[in-house]
Amino acid sequence: MRTGLFCVLLCWIAPALAANSSPSLVDLAASSRWQALMHVNPGATLRDRGRSYIDDDNYFLADNGKDDVLAELRATAAALEPAEAPERCRFPARYRFLAGHFNWQDDAPFAHCEDYSEWRAAVQASRAVLVFPAAYLNSPSSMFGHTLLRLDQGEGSAVWLSWAVNFGAVSSEADNSLFYIYRGLAGGYPGRFALVPYVQKIQEYSHMENRDMWEYTLDLDQQEIDWLIEHLWELKDINFDYYFFDENCSFRLLELVEVARPGSQLLTELRFAEVPVNTVRALDDRDLISERHYRPSKAVELDNLRRQMTPRQQKLARRLADDPGLMESEEFQQAGAEQQAQMVTTAYRYLRLVNRKGARDPEVARDSFVLLTKMNQLPRVDVPETQDPEPPEAGHGTQMLALAGGQREGNQDFGELSYRLTYHDLLDNNYGFLRGAQIQGLGLTLRSTESGDPRLEELDVVSIRSLAPRNRFSKPLSWYVEGGLERAWAGRRRLVRYVQGGAGGSWAMGNWQPYLLTSLRMENNSDFDTFLTPGAGLDAGLLYQRGRWQWQVGSVGHYFNNDTYRHTSELAVHWAFARQHGLRASLSREGWRGDGDNEFKLQWRWYFD
């Protein structure tokens, strides 16, 4: 009797105890894993706060799933619980999440999912690596660098067999650079994740664009990597909004890592701009990086070979690339076997590098074969090991705040407050940054004098400058473009609107780097008769960089079509006395026809992320 009563009570109490031990749907909806799977914005960007970043109805099972994660959880639980539910084939990570919490028992939950099972069998990985191709100024989408994720099959497996996870804007090849930038800033492109063989990215970034690559092994275990892979299937062909400054490739990869390890707090800080290097720093600050590796581009390897030869040998090697028949010349034959091998190897690598794009050229193929045949007859030449440059994450912060004081025309004292959203100029500490590259966006300067209230001195919307040195084997075009508001002389110093740019050449001479560029300017000036007044001139200067010191002397002048002439010359020196702090002094002269003003300024600059 007692035994029977006990069994009845147990049968009545057990379900209640089981229900109480299971988490409520409200608690699960608020959990960090579900929030990550839904890509909910915790406040990292001003858009879509508290809502999902995903801008695609196909991702949600509830009508209001984008705005209500609890409603989406209820709809998901109802759809995934039945055996062989078709929605399981779409959302394997969601099923894994719910099955673990509700103890759903199903030994083969995806047996009916042929496409997913085939894909999952092909996409195996035991290691995740964040790959950071360095900045490439000649591509608007890659000015700040790029980030993607590499999934390796094992510790000793070749990277050529790995998968690459990439997020990018779905743009048209017909879009020109300016249109791409405009739509990218305005969120005019959808963004999607793509999973492709990693060898394609090696060819694209290292070979095709001559970009160095940094590889950061993430400290994720197998279970965390499995979460990431399963969620990638859920994101297949799913659209996000793509914004060039914040919701970009780097930001989305942080969301993926949050799915793998929820609660990492990678997206809790407000971001006005998500620069790829800040993604690396965010992962490093949270101890998610276990190893770092540098992979030089083919252009860097060629330059290392070039540096092993004398200028005369470099000249002959360059001629060999155009005419392998010069190997029969007296000059070549008089060189020793090792010197011949260096010249032939350099010529062969140069020929392959400059002809890496486009259709196969029979003449180039013939010359390559002749050089390769000669290489096999000479002593082997190993490419000199590249000394790892400074890691990009070790550089200064991407935002800048500055205080300055100075004097104009010997009797007008002034103070200045400046802020720059991003990123780096030619005189900033170059540690961890690309030499000769400047990318500035949204810079603001306010100036106050003894005789007046603070006023806008300068507003830089964008300022990009690429001073890539030329040599016998590489002849890149140096160029710059900038635009915004600035004070300029036209009867008096007034605020003008302008766009300015030009192109030319730059050369490296040890620590010195001279440059000479043409310069065109379009100016909207209330003192001029026309709405837009064009001007043309030259921009020339000299950079000196050594350790923590950066020097620059330069001058730019324009002759406008209304017979106005104006030029600005400046000598500036920057001392980076700490990673995030610098002092800069400048002496400049703004001149115009028959007159001009001199100015001295001393500025303290603080960099932060």
Coordinates of C-alpha atoms in Angstrom, one line a residue:
M1 CA 0.0 0.0 0.0
R2 CA 2.7 2.4 1.0
T3 CA 4.8 1.4 -2.0
G4 CA 1.9 2.0 -4.4
L5 CA 1.2 5.4 -2.8
F6 CA 4.8 6.4 -3.1
C7 CA 4.8 5.5 -6.8
V8 CA 1.7 7.6 -7.4
L9 CA 3.2 10.6 -5.7
L10 CA 6.5 10.1 -7.6
C11 CA 4.7 10.1 -10.9
W12 CA 2.9 13.3 -10.0
I13 CA 5.9 15.2 -8.6
A14 CA 8.6 14.1 -11.1
P15 CA 7.2 16.1 -14.1
A16 CA 6.9 19.2 -12.0
L17 CA 10.5 18.8 -10.7
A18 CA 11.7 18.3 -14.3
A19 CA 9.8 21.4 -15.4
N20 CA 11.2 23.5 -12.6
S21 CA 14.8 22.3 -13.3
S22 CA 14.6 23.3 -17.0
P23 CA 15.3 26.9 -17.8
S24 CA 12.4 29.1 -18.7
L25 CA 12.1 30.5 -22.3
V26 CA 12.5 34.0 -20.9
D27 CA 15.9 33.0 -19.3
L28 CA 17.0 31.3 -22.5
A29 CA 16.1 34.2 -24.7
A30 CA 18.2 36.5 -22.4
S31 CA 21.2 34.1 -22.5
S32 CA 24.4 35.2 -24.2
R33 CA 24.4 32.2 -26.6
W34 CA 20.9 32.9 -27.9
Q35 CA 21.6 36.6 -28.1
A36 CA 24.7 35.8 -30.2
L37 CA 22.8 33.4 -32.5
M38 CA 20.3 36.2 -33.1
H39 CA 23.1 38.8 -33.6
V40 CA 21.4 41.2 -31.2
N41 CA 23.0 44.6 -31.0
P42 CA 24.0 45.1 -27.3
G43 CA 24.8 48.7 -27.9
A44 CA 28.0 48.5 -30.1
T45 CA 26.5 50.7 -32.8
L46 CA 23.9 53.4 -32.8
R47 CA 21.7 51.6 -35.4
D48 CA 19.4 48.7 -34.4
R49 CA 20.1 48.8 -30.6
G50 CA 18.4 45.9 -28.9
R51 CA 17.4 44.4 -32.3
S52 CA 19.1 41.9 -34.6
Y53 CA 21.7 43.1 -37.1
I54 CA 20.3 40.6 -39.6
D55 CA 18.3 42.3 -42.3
D56 CA 16.7 39.3 -43.9
D57 CA 13.2 37.8 -43.2
N58 CA 14.4 34.4 -44.2
Y59 CA 16.5 34.1 -41.0
F60 CA 13.5 34.5 -38.7
L61 CA 10.7 32.0 -37.9
A62 CA 8.6 34.6 -36.0
D63 CA 7.0 37.5 -37.8
N64 CA 8.6 39.9 -35.3
G65 CA 11.8 37.8 -34.7
K66 CA 14.2 40.6 -35.6
D67 CA 12.8 42.7 -32.7
D68 CA 11.7 40.1 -30.2
V69 CA 14.2 37.4 -29.5
L70 CA 11.8 35.7 -27.1
A71 CA 9.1 35.4 -29.8
E72 CA 11.8 34.0 -32.1
L73 CA 12.8 31.5 -29.5
R74 CA 9.3 30.2 -29.0
A75 CA 8.8 29.9 -32.8
T76 CA 12.1 28.1 -33.0
A77 CA 11.4 25.6 -30.2
A78 CA 8.0 24.8 -31.8
A79 CA 9.5 24.3 -35.2
L80 CA 12.6 22.2 -34.2
E81 CA 11.2 19.8 -31.6
P82 CA 9.4 17.4 -34.0
A83 CA 11.6 14.6 -35.3
E84 CA 12.7 15.2 -38.9
A85 CA 11.5 18.7 -38.8
P86 CA 12.6 20.5 -42.0
E87 CA 13.7 23.6 -40.0
R88 CA 16.4 21.5 -38.3
C89 CA 18.2 21.4 -41.7
R90 CA 18.2 25.2 -41.7
F91 CA 19.2 25.9 -38.1
P92 CA 21.6 23.2 -36.8
A93 CA 23.2 25.6 -34.2
R94 CA 19.7 26.6 -32.9
Y95 CA 18.8 22.9 -32.6
R96 CA 21.9 22.1 -30.7
F97 CA 21.2 25.0 -28.3
L98 CA 17.6 24.0 -27.6
A99 CA 18.3 20.2 -27.5
G100 CA 21.0 20.7 -24.9
H101 CA 18.7 22.8 -22.6
F102 CA 15.5 20.8 -23.0
N103 CA 17.2 17.4 -23.2
W104 CA 15.7 16.4 -26.6
Q105 CA 16.7 12.8 -27.3
D106 CA 17.6 12.2 -30.9
D107 CA 20.6 10.2 -31.9
A108 CA 20.5 11.4 -35.6
P109 CA 18.8 14.8 -35.6
F110 CA 20.0 15.7 -39.1
A111 CA 19.6 12.3 -40.8
H112 CA 17.0 13.8 -43.1
C113 CA 19.1 16.8 -44.0
E114 CA 21.1 15.6 -47.1
D115 CA 22.5 19.0 -48.1
Y116 CA 23.6 20.0 -44.6
S117 CA 25.1 16.6 -43.9
E118 CA 27.1 16.7 -47.1
W119 CA 28.3 20.2 -46.4
R120 CA 29.2 19.5 -42.8
A121 CA 31.2 16.4 -43.8
A122 CA 33.2 18.6 -46.1
V123 CA 33.8 21.5 -43.7
Q124 CA 35.9 20.1 -40.9
A125 CA 38.2 22.2 -38.8
S126 CA 40.1 21.9 -35.5
R127 CA 41.7 25.3 -35.5
A128 CA 40.4 28.9 -36.2
V129 CA 42.8 31.6 -37.4
L130 CA 42.0 35.3 -37.9
V131 CA 43.8 36.5 -41.0
F132 CA 44.6 40.2 -41.4
P133 CA 45.8 41.2 -44.9
A134 CA 47.5 44.5 -44.4
A135 CA 46.3 47.8 -45.8
Y136 CA 46.2 48.3 -49.5
L137 CA 45.5 51.9 -50.5
N138 CA 44.8 51.3 -54.2
S139 CA 41.6 49.4 -53.3
P140 CA 38.9 51.5 -51.6
S141 CA 37.4 48.5 -49.8
S142 CA 40.8 47.6 -48.4
M143 CA 42.3 51.0 -47.3
F144 CA 42.2 50.0 -43.6
G145 CA 43.2 46.4 -44.3
H146 CA 40.8 43.5 -44.1
T147 CA 40.0 40.5 -41.8
L148 CA 38.8 37.0 -42.5
L149 CA 38.7 33.7 -40.7
R150 CA 40.6 30.6 -41.7
L151 CA 39.4 27.2 -40.6
D152 CA 42.3 24.6 -40.5
Q153 CA 41.7 20.9 -40.7
G154 CA 44.5 20.1 -38.2
E155 CA 47.7 21.3 -36.6
G156 CA 49.9 19.8 -39.3
S157 CA 47.5 20.2 -42.3
A158 CA 48.5 22.4 -45.2
V159 CA 46.8 25.8 -45.3
W160 CA 45.9 25.2 -48.9
L161 CA 43.3 22.7 -47.7
S162 CA 41.7 25.2 -45.2
W163 CA 38.5 27.1 -45.6
A164 CA 38.2 30.9 -45.5
V165 CA 35.2 32.7 -43.9
N166 CA 34.8 36.1 -45.4
F167 CA 32.2 38.8 -44.9
G168 CA 31.9 41.5 -47.6
A169 CA 29.6 43.8 -49.5
V170 CA 27.6 42.3 -52.4
S171 CA 28.6 44.9 -55.0
S172 CA 28.8 45.1 -58.7
E173 CA 32.0 45.0 -60.7
A174 CA 30.6 48.0 -62.6
D175 CA 30.6 50.2 -59.5
N176 CA 33.5 52.6 -59.6
S177 CA 35.7 53.5 -56.5
L178 CA 33.8 56.7 -55.6
F179 CA 30.4 55.1 -56.0
Y180 CA 31.6 52.1 -53.9
I181 CA 32.7 54.4 -51.1
Y182 CA 29.5 56.4 -51.2
R183 CA 27.2 53.4 -51.0
G184 CA 29.5 51.7 -48.4
L185 CA 29.2 54.7 -46.1
A186 CA 25.4 55.0 -46.6
G187 CA 24.7 51.3 -46.1
G188 CA 23.7 50.9 -49.7
Y189 CA 25.0 47.4 -50.1
P190 CA 23.9 44.1 -48.5
G191 CA 26.6 42.1 -46.8
R192 CA 27.0 38.3 -46.7
F193 CA 29.2 35.7 -45.2
A194 CA 31.0 33.4 -47.7
L195 CA 32.9 30.2 -47.2
V196 CA 35.6 29.6 -49.9
P197 CA 38.8 27.6 -50.2
Y198 CA 41.6 29.6 -48.4
V199 CA 43.9 29.2 -51.4
Q200 CA 41.7 31.7 -53.3
K201 CA 42.3 34.3 -50.6
I202 CA 46.1 33.6 -50.7
Q203 CA 46.1 34.3 -54.4
E204 CA 43.8 37.3 -54.1
Y205 CA 45.6 39.2 -51.3
S206 CA 49.2 38.0 -51.3
H207 CA 49.8 37.4 -55.0
M208 CA 47.2 39.5 -56.7
E209 CA 47.3 42.6 -54.5
N210 CA 50.8 42.3 -53.1
R211 CA 49.6 42.5 -49.5
D212 CA 51.4 41.1 -46.5
M213 CA 49.3 38.9 -44.3
W214 CA 49.1 38.4 -40.5
E215 CA 47.7 35.3 -39.1
Y216 CA 46.4 35.0 -35.5
T217 CA 45.5 31.6 -34.1
L218 CA 42.4 31.9 -31.9
D219 CA 42.2 30.1 -28.5
L220 CA 39.0 28.2 -29.3
D221 CA 38.5 24.5 -28.5
Q222 CA 36.8 22.0 -30.8
Q223 CA 33.4 22.4 -29.3
E224 CA 33.5 26.2 -29.8
I225 CA 34.7 25.8 -33.4
D226 CA 31.8 23.4 -34.1
W227 CA 29.4 26.1 -32.8
L228 CA 30.9 28.5 -35.3
I229 CA 30.8 26.2 -38.3
E230 CA 27.2 25.1 -37.6
H231 CA 26.1 28.8 -37.4
L232 CA 27.8 29.6 -40.7
W233 CA 25.4 27.2 -42.4
E234 CA 22.5 29.1 -40.8
L235 CA 23.9 32.4 -42.3
K236 CA 24.2 31.0 -45.8
D237 CA 22.8 33.6 -48.3
I238 CA 21.5 35.7 -45.4
N239 CA 21.8 39.5 -45.8
F240 CA 23.1 42.0 -43.3
D241 CA 23.4 45.7 -43.8
Y242 CA 26.9 46.6 -44.7
Y243 CA 28.4 49.9 -43.5
F244 CA 32.0 50.8 -44.5
F245 CA 32.9 52.3 -41.1
D246 CA 31.3 50.1 -38.5
E247 CA 29.2 47.2 -39.6
N248 CA 31.9 45.8 -41.8
C249 CA 34.0 42.6 -42.3
S250 CA 35.8 43.0 -39.0
F251 CA 32.7 43.7 -36.9
R252 CA 30.9 40.6 -38.3
L253 CA 33.8 38.3 -37.5
L254 CA 33.6 39.4 -33.8
E255 CA 29.9 38.4 -33.9
L256 CA 31.0 34.9 -35.1
V257 CA 33.5 34.6 -32.2
E258 CA 30.7 35.6 -29.8
V259 CA 28.7 32.7 -31.1
A260 CA 31.7 30.4 -30.5
R261 CA 32.4 31.8 -27.0
P262 CA 29.3 33.8 -25.7
G263 CA 30.0 36.3 -23.0
S264 CA 33.4 37.3 -24.5
Q265 CA 32.2 41.0 -24.3
L266 CA 33.6 41.7 -27.8
L267 CA 30.7 43.9 -28.8
T268 CA 29.8 45.8 -25.6
E269 CA 31.6 49.0 -26.3
L270 CA 30.1 51.7 -28.6
R271 CA 31.8 51.8 -32.0
F272 CA 31.7 54.8 -34.3
A273 CA 34.2 53.0 -36.6
E274 CA 35.4 49.4 -36.6
V275 CA 38.9 49.3 -38.1
P276 CA 40.2 45.8 -38.8
V277 CA 43.3 46.4 -36.5
N278 CA 40.9 47.1 -33.6
T279 CA 39.3 43.7 -34.1
V280 CA 42.7 42.1 -33.6
R281 CA 43.2 44.3 -30.5
A282 CA 39.8 43.3 -29.1
L283 CA 40.6 39.6 -29.4
D284 CA 44.1 40.1 -28.0
D285 CA 42.8 42.1 -25.0
R286 CA 40.4 39.2 -24.1
D287 CA 43.2 36.5 -24.4
L288 CA 41.6 35.0 -27.5
I289 CA 44.8 34.9 -29.5
S290 CA 47.3 32.1 -28.8
E291 CA 49.8 32.6 -31.7
R292 CA 50.8 35.1 -34.3
H293 CA 52.4 34.5 -37.8
Y294 CA 53.6 36.9 -40.5
R295 CA 53.3 35.9 -44.2
P296 CA 55.1 38.3 -46.6
S297 CA 53.7 39.0 -50.1
K298 CA 55.5 38.0 -53.3
A299 CA 56.4 41.6 -53.8
V300 CA 58.2 41.7 -50.4
E301 CA 60.1 38.5 -51.3
L302 CA 61.1 40.0 -54.6
D303 CA 62.4 43.1 -52.9
N304 CA 64.4 41.0 -50.4
L305 CA 66.1 39.3 -53.4
R306 CA 66.8 42.7 -55.0
R307 CA 68.5 44.0 -52.0
Q308 CA 71.1 41.2 -52.1
M309 CA 72.5 42.5 -55.4
T310 CA 74.6 45.6 -56.3
P311 CA 72.8 48.4 -58.3
R312 CA 74.6 47.1 -61.5
Q313 CA 73.4 43.6 -60.9
Q314 CA 69.9 44.8 -60.3
K315 CA 69.9 46.7 -63.6
L316 CA 71.0 43.6 -65.5
A317 CA 68.5 41.4 -63.7
R318 CA 65.7 43.8 -64.7
R319 CA 66.9 43.6 -68.3
L320 CA 67.0 39.8 -68.2
A321 CA 63.3 39.8 -67.5
D322 CA 62.7 41.6 -70.7
D323 CA 65.3 39.7 -72.7
P324 CA 66.6 36.4 -71.4
G325 CA 69.0 36.3 -74.3
L326 CA 71.2 38.7 -72.3
M327 CA 72.4 35.6 -70.4
E328 CA 74.8 35.2 -73.3
S329 CA 76.2 38.7 -72.9
E330 CA 79.7 39.2 -71.7
E331 CA 78.5 41.2 -68.6
F332 CA 76.4 38.2 -67.5
Q333 CA 79.1 35.6 -68.3
Q334 CA 81.7 37.4 -66.3
A335 CA 79.7 37.2 -63.1
G336 CA 80.2 34.3 -60.7
A337 CA 77.7 31.4 -60.6
E338 CA 76.1 32.6 -57.4
Q339 CA 75.7 36.2 -58.8
Q340 CA 74.2 34.7 -62.0
A341 CA 71.8 32.6 -60.0
Q342 CA 70.6 35.7 -58.0
M343 CA 70.1 37.7 -61.2
V344 CA 68.2 35.0 -63.0
T345 CA 66.1 34.1 -60.0
T346 CA 65.2 37.7 -59.5
A347 CA 64.3 38.2 -63.2
Y348 CA 62.1 35.0 -63.1
R349 CA 60.2 36.1 -60.0
Y350 CA 59.7 39.6 -61.4
L351 CA 58.4 38.3 -64.6
R352 CA 55.9 36.0 -62.8
L353 CA 54.8 38.7 -60.5
V354 CA 54.1 41.4 -63.1
N355 CA 52.2 38.9 -65.4
R356 CA 50.2 37.3 -62.6
K357 CA 47.0 38.8 -64.0
G358 CA 45.3 38.4 -67.3
A359 CA 45.4 35.7 -69.9
R360 CA 48.4 33.5 -70.5
D361 CA 50.9 35.3 -72.9
P362 CA 52.9 32.8 -75.0
E363 CA 56.0 35.1 -75.1
V364 CA 56.0 35.6 -71.3
A365 CA 55.6 31.8 -70.9
R366 CA 58.6 31.2 -73.2
D367 CA 60.8 33.7 -71.4
S368 CA 59.8 32.2 -68.0
F369 CA 60.7 28.8 -69.2
V370 CA 64.1 29.9 -70.4
L371 CA 64.9 31.6 -67.1
L372 CA 63.6 28.7 -65.1
T373 CA 65.8 26.3 -67.1
K374 CA 68.8 28.4 -66.4
M375 CA 67.9 28.6 -62.7
N376 CA 68.0 24.8 -62.5
Q377 CA 71.5 24.8 -63.9
L378 CA 72.8 27.3 -61.3
P379 CA 73.2 27.1 -57.5
R380 CA 69.9 27.3 -55.7
V381 CA 68.9 30.8 -54.4
D382 CA 66.8 30.9 -51.3
V383 CA 64.7 33.9 -50.7
P384 CA 66.2 35.8 -47.7
E385 CA 64.0 35.4 -44.6
T386 CA 61.9 38.5 -44.0
Q387 CA 62.3 40.0 -40.6
D388 CA 58.8 40.3 -39.2
P389 CA 57.7 43.9 -39.2
E390 CA 56.0 45.5 -36.2
P391 CA 52.6 43.8 -35.7
P392 CA 49.7 46.1 -36.6
E393 CA 47.9 45.7 -33.3
A394 CA 51.0 47.2 -31.5
G395 CA 50.5 50.6 -33.2
H396 CA 48.9 53.7 -31.8
G397 CA 45.1 54.0 -31.3
T398 CA 42.9 54.8 -34.3
Q399 CA 41.2 57.9 -32.8
M400 CA 43.1 61.0 -31.8
L401 CA 42.5 64.0 -29.5
A402 CA 44.9 66.9 -29.6
L403 CA 45.6 70.2 -27.8
A404 CA 47.8 72.9 -29.3
G405 CA 49.0 76.4 -28.8
G406 CA 50.7 78.7 -31.2
Q407 CA 51.2 82.1 -32.8
R408 CA 50.3 83.5 -36.2
E409 CA 52.1 86.5 -37.7
G410 CA 54.1 87.1 -34.6
N411 CA 51.4 88.7 -32.5
Q412 CA 48.2 86.6 -32.6
D413 CA 48.2 83.8 -30.1
F414 CA 45.8 81.0 -30.4
G415 CA 44.8 77.7 -28.9
E416 CA 43.4 74.7 -30.7
L417 CA 41.3 71.6 -29.9
S418 CA 41.4 68.8 -32.5
Y419 CA 39.7 65.4 -32.9
R420 CA 40.2 62.7 -35.5
L421 CA 37.9 59.7 -35.8
T422 CA 40.4 57.7 -37.8
Y423 CA 43.2 56.6 -38.5
H424 CA 46.9 57.7 -39.2
D425 CA 48.8 60.5 -40.9
L426 CA 52.4 60.5 -42.4
L427 CA 53.9 62.0 -39.2
D428 CA 52.2 59.8 -36.7
N429 CA 54.3 57.0 -35.1
N430 CA 54.8 54.5 -37.9
Y431 CA 55.2 51.5 -35.6
G432 CA 52.7 48.9 -36.8
F433 CA 51.6 51.0 -39.8
L434 CA 52.3 50.9 -43.5
R435 CA 55.2 53.3 -44.4
G436 CA 54.3 56.3 -46.6
A437 CA 50.5 55.8 -46.1
Q438 CA 48.0 58.3 -44.7
I439 CA 44.3 57.6 -44.1
Q440 CA 42.4 60.2 -42.2
G441 CA 38.6 60.4 -41.8
L442 CA 36.4 63.0 -40.1
G443 CA 39.0 65.3 -38.5
L444 CA 37.8 68.5 -36.7
T445 CA 39.9 71.4 -35.5
L446 CA 38.5 74.4 -33.4
R447 CA 40.7 77.5 -32.9
S448 CA 40.3 80.2 -30.3
T449 CA 42.2 83.5 -30.2
E450 CA 42.4 86.3 -27.6
S451 CA 40.2 88.5 -29.7
G452 CA 37.4 86.1 -30.5
D453 CA 35.3 83.1 -29.7
P454 CA 36.2 79.6 -30.9
R455 CA 35.6 78.9 -34.5
L456 CA 36.0 76.1 -37.0
E457 CA 39.5 76.1 -38.4
E458 CA 39.4 72.9 -40.3
L459 CA 37.1 69.9 -41.1
D460 CA 38.7 67.0 -42.9
V461 CA 36.1 64.7 -44.4
V462 CA 38.8 62.5 -45.9
S463 CA 42.5 62.7 -46.5
I464 CA 44.3 59.7 -48.2
R465 CA 47.9 59.8 -49.3
S466 CA 49.9 56.9 -50.7
L467 CA 53.6 57.5 -51.1
A468 CA 54.9 54.1 -52.4
P469 CA 58.6 54.2 -53.2
R470 CA 59.7 53.3 -56.8
N471 CA 62.7 51.2 -57.7
R472 CA 63.9 49.2 -60.8
F473 CA 61.4 46.4 -60.2
S474 CA 58.4 48.3 -58.8
K475 CA 57.1 51.6 -60.1
P476 CA 53.9 52.3 -58.2
L477 CA 52.0 55.5 -58.6
S478 CA 52.0 57.8 -55.6
W479 CA 48.8 59.8 -55.2
Y480 CA 46.6 61.6 -52.8
V481 CA 43.0 62.9 -52.4
E482 CA 41.4 65.0 -49.7
G483 CA 38.4 67.2 -49.2
G484 CA 36.5 69.2 -46.6
L485 CA 36.6 72.7 -45.1
E486 CA 39.6 74.8 -44.3
R487 CA 40.6 78.4 -43.7
A488 CA 42.3 79.9 -46.7
W489 CA 43.3 83.4 -47.9
A490 CA 41.0 85.3 -50.3
G491 CA 41.2 88.9 -49.2
R492 CA 41.0 87.6 -45.7
R493 CA 41.2 84.1 -44.1
R494 CA 37.8 82.6 -44.7
L495 CA 36.3 79.1 -44.5
V496 CA 36.3 77.5 -48.0
R497 CA 35.1 74.1 -49.3
Y498 CA 37.4 72.1 -51.4
V499 CA 38.4 68.8 -53.1
Q500 CA 42.0 68.3 -53.9
G501 CA 44.2 65.5 -55.3
G502 CA 47.1 64.5 -57.5
A503 CA 49.6 61.9 -58.5
G504 CA 53.3 61.5 -59.1
G505 CA 56.3 59.6 -57.8
S506 CA 58.1 58.9 -54.5
W507 CA 61.5 57.3 -53.9
A508 CA 63.2 55.7 -50.9
M509 CA 66.8 56.8 -50.0
G510 CA 67.5 55.2 -46.7
N511 CA 65.5 57.0 -44.1
W512 CA 64.7 59.8 -46.5
Q513 CA 61.7 59.7 -48.9
P514 CA 61.3 62.6 -51.4
Y515 CA 58.1 62.9 -53.4
L516 CA 56.8 65.0 -56.3
L517 CA 53.1 65.1 -57.2
T518 CA 50.9 67.1 -59.5
S519 CA 48.0 68.7 -57.7
L520 CA 44.5 69.7 -58.8
R521 CA 42.0 71.6 -56.6
M522 CA 38.4 72.6 -56.9
E523 CA 37.4 75.3 -54.4
N524 CA 34.1 76.8 -53.4
N525 CA 35.0 80.3 -52.1
S526 CA 32.6 83.1 -51.4
D527 CA 35.2 85.6 -52.5
F528 CA 35.5 84.0 -56.0
D529 CA 33.0 84.8 -58.8
T530 CA 32.3 81.3 -59.8
F531 CA 30.7 78.6 -57.6
L532 CA 33.6 76.2 -58.2
T533 CA 37.0 77.5 -59.1
P534 CA 39.7 75.1 -60.4
G535 CA 43.4 75.4 -59.7
A536 CA 46.5 73.4 -60.6
G537 CA 50.0 73.1 -59.3
L538 CA 52.5 70.9 -57.6
D539 CA 52.9 69.2 -54.2
A540 CA 56.5 68.3 -53.3
G541 CA 58.2 67.4 -50.1
L542 CA 60.7 65.2 -48.2
L543 CA 60.0 62.7 -45.4
Y544 CA 62.5 61.6 -42.8
Q545 CA 61.6 58.7 -40.5
R546 CA 63.8 57.2 -37.8
G547 CA 62.6 55.5 -34.7
R548 CA 60.3 57.7 -32.7
W549 CA 61.1 60.7 -34.9
Q550 CA 59.2 61.8 -38.0
W551 CA 60.1 64.9 -40.1
Q552 CA 58.5 66.4 -43.1
V553 CA 59.2 69.5 -45.2
G554 CA 56.8 70.2 -48.0
S555 CA 55.1 72.8 -50.2
V556 CA 51.9 72.8 -52.2
G557 CA 50.8 75.6 -54.5
H558 CA 47.9 76.2 -56.9
Y559 CA 47.3 78.7 -59.6
F560 CA 43.6 79.3 -60.1
N561 CA 41.9 80.2 -63.4
N562 CA 40.8 83.6 -61.9
D563 CA 44.5 84.6 -61.7
T564 CA 44.7 83.9 -57.9
Y565 CA 47.8 82.2 -56.7
R566 CA 48.2 80.6 -53.3
H567 CA 50.8 78.3 -51.7
T568 CA 51.5 76.7 -48.3
S569 CA 54.9 75.5 -47.1
E570 CA 55.6 73.7 -43.8
L571 CA 58.3 72.1 -41.7
A572 CA 57.0 69.7 -39.1
V573 CA 58.5 67.3 -36.6
H574 CA 56.8 64.7 -34.6
W575 CA 58.2 62.9 -31.5
A576 CA 56.3 59.8 -30.3
F577 CA 57.4 59.7 -26.7
A578 CA 54.9 56.9 -25.9
R579 CA 52.8 54.5 -27.9
Q580 CA 49.6 56.6 -27.4
H581 CA 51.2 60.1 -27.0
G582 CA 53.2 62.4 -29.3
L583 CA 54.4 66.0 -29.5
R584 CA 54.4 67.8 -32.8
A585 CA 55.9 71.2 -33.7
S586 CA 55.3 72.9 -37.0
L587 CA 56.4 76.1 -38.7
S588 CA 54.4 77.1 -41.8
R589 CA 53.9 79.9 -44.2
E590 CA 50.7 80.5 -46.1
G591 CA 51.5 82.8 -49.0
W592 CA 49.6 84.5 -51.8
R593 CA 50.6 86.9 -54.5
G594 CA 52.8 89.5 -52.9
D595 CA 52.2 88.6 -49.2
G596 CA 51.8 85.9 -46.7
D597 CA 51.4 84.9 -43.0
N598 CA 53.8 82.8 -40.9
E599 CA 52.5 80.4 -38.1
F600 CA 54.1 78.3 -35.4
K601 CA 52.3 75.6 -33.5
L602 CA 53.1 73.1 -30.8
Q603 CA 50.7 70.2 -30.4
W604 CA 50.2 67.3 -27.9
R605 CA 48.4 64.3 -29.5
W606 CA 46.7 61.5 -27.6
Y607 CA 45.7 58.3 -29.5
F608 CA 43.0 55.9 -28.3
D609 CA 40.7 53.2 -29.6

